[in-house]
C-alpha positions in Angstrom: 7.7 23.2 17.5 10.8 22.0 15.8 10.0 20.6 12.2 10.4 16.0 12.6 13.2 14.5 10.4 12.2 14.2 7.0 12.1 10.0 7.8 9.1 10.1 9.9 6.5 8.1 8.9 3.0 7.4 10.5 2.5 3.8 10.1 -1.3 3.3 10.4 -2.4 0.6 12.9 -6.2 -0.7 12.2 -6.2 -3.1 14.2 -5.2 -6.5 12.0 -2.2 -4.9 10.1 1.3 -6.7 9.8 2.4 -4.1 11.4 5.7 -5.6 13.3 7.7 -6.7 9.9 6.8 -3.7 7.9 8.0 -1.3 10.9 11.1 -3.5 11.1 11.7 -2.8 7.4 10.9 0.9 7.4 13.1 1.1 10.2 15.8 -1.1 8.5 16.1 1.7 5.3 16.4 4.8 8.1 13.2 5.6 9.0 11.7 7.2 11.9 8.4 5.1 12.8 5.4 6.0 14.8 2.9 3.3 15.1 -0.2 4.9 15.6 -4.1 4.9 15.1 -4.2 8.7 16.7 -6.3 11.3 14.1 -3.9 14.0 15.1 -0.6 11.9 14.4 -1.5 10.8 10.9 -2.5 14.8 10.0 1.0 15.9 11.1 3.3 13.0 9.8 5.9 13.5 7.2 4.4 10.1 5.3 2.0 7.7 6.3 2.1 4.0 5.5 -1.1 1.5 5.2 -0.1 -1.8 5.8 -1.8 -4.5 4.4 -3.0 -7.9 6.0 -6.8 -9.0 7.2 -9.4 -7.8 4.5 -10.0 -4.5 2.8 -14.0 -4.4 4.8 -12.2 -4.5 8.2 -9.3 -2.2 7.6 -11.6 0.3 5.8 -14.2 0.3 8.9 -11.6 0.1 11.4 -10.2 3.4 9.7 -13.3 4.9 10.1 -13.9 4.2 13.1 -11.8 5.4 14.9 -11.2 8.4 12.9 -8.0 7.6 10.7 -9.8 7.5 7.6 -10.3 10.7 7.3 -7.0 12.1 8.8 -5.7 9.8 6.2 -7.3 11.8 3.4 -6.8 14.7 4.6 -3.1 14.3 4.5 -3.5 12.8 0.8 -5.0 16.0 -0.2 -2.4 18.1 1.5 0.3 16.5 -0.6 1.7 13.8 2.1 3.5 11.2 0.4 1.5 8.1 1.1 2.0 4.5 0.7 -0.8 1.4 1.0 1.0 -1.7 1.2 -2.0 -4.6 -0.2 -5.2 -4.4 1.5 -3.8 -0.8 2.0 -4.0 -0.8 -2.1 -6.7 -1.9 -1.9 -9.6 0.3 0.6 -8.0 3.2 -1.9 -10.9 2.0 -4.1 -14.4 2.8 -4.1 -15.7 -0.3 -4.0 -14.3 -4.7 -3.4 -16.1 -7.2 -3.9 -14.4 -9.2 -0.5 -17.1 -10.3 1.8 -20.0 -9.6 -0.5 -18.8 -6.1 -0.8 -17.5 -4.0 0.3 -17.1 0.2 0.5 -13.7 1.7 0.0 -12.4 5.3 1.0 -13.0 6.3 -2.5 -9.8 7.9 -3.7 -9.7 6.1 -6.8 -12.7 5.1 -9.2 -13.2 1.1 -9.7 -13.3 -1.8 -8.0 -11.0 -4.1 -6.1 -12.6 -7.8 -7.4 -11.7 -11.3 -7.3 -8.7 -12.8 -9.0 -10.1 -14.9 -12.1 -11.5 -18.0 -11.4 -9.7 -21.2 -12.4 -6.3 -18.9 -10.6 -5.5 -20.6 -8.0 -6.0 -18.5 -4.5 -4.7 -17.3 -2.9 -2.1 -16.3 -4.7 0.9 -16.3 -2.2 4.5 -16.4 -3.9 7.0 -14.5 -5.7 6.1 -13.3 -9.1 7.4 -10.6 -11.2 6.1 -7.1 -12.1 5.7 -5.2 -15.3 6.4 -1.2 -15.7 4.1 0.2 -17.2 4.7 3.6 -16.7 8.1 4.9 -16.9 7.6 8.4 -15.1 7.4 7.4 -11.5 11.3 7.4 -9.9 9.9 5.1 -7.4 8.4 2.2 -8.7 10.9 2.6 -12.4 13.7 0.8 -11.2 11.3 -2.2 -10.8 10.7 -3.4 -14.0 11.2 -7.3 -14.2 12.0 -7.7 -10.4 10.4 -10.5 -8.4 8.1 -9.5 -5.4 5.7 -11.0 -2.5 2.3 -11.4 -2.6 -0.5 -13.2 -0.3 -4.0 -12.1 -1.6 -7.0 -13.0 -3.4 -8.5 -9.4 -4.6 -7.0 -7.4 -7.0 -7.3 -3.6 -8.8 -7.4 -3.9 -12.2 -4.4 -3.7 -14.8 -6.2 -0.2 -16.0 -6.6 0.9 -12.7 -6.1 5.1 -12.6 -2.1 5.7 -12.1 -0.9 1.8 -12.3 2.6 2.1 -12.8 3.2 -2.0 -12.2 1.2 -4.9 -13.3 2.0 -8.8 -12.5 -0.3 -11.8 -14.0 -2.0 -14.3 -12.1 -5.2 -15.8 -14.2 -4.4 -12.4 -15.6 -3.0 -9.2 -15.0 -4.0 -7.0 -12.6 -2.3 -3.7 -10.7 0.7 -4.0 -8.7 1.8 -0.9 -8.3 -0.3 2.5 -8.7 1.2 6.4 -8.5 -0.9 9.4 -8.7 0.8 12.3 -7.2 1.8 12.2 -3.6 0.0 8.5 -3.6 1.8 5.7 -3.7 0.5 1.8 -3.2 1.3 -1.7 -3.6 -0.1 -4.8 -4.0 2.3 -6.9 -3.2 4.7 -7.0 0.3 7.7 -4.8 0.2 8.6 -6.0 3.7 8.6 -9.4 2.3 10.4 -9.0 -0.8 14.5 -8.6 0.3 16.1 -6.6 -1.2 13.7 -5.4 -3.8 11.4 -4.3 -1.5 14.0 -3.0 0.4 15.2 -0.7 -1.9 11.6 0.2 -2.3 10.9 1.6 0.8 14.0 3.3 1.0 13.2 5.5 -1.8 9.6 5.8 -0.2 11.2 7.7 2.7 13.6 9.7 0.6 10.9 11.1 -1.6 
């Protein structure tokens, strides 16, 4: 079988995903998008995307369920370039506190908890982003650029691999790289041009 275009990208449908504007986007920087929540398509995809919108307990279960969660690790491990856009941030975590807690597919130590109290929430708006570390091509070009974000749950500003971090009561992770993992917190689909740019260097990785 004939390799797929290096643009293909499995974008992960659990079920309460804002799925529609984020494939428009992908699709708006070249890519080749396969909306799927089939096992077998997320294990052979060039990249796979996690959108982000409901809660991290629901998109977590749903994964499990019906067997994407593991696919989707599986192609971590193998060295897929990845990217979880919000909630899809945010199930990369062991635990949330969300709906009296929650589990998380474990990938990264910590927990996803409540933005500070006295913040107002959600937060939904644009606010900028901090680099914080310099030696990740795709979040670099970043630094000081205003984004999209509609949540109340956040990793924290140490979080393992954060590479951005924005302020709301505090700071917290908006951005996190560790190999062939890629999330964000905040909307890329949402953001214009920024996030634009964002996802087209995503798919050119």
């Amino acid at each position: 079988m004939a390799r797929k275009p290096a643009g293909t990208v499995a974008l992960v449908d659990y079920g309460a995903g804002n799925l529609r504007s984020v494939e428009n986007a992908l699709r708006e920087v070249g890519a080749q998008v396969v909306v799927t929540r089939d096992p077998a398509v997320v294990r052979s995809a060039d990249r796979v995307v996690v959108p982000g919108q409901g809660s991290m307990p629901e998109c977590a279960e749903a994964m499990r369920r019906s067997g994407v969660a593991d696919a989707f690790l599986e192609a971590i491990r193998k060295g897929t370039p990845v990217l979880g856009i919000c909630v899809g941030l945010q199930i990369l975590f062991e635990r949330g506190e969300e709906a009296g807690g929650a589990r998380g597919l474990g990938v990264l130590a910590g927990t996803v908890a409540r933005l500070p109290a006295g913040a107002k929430l959600p937060n939904i708006g644009w606010s900028p982003v901090r680099l914080v570390a310099r030696d990740v091509p795709l979040f670099a070009p970043m630094d000081g650029q205003y984004v999209y974000f509609a949540h109340s749950y956040a990793a924290p500003a140490d979080a393992p691999g954060v590479a951005l971090v924005a302020t709301h009561g505090g700071d917290y992770c908006a951005a996190l790289a560790k190999d062939n993992l890629f999330a964000v917190q905040f909307h890329p689909e949402k953001s214009q041009k920024v996030g634009l740019a964002l996802l087209q260097r995503f798919v050119s990785i």
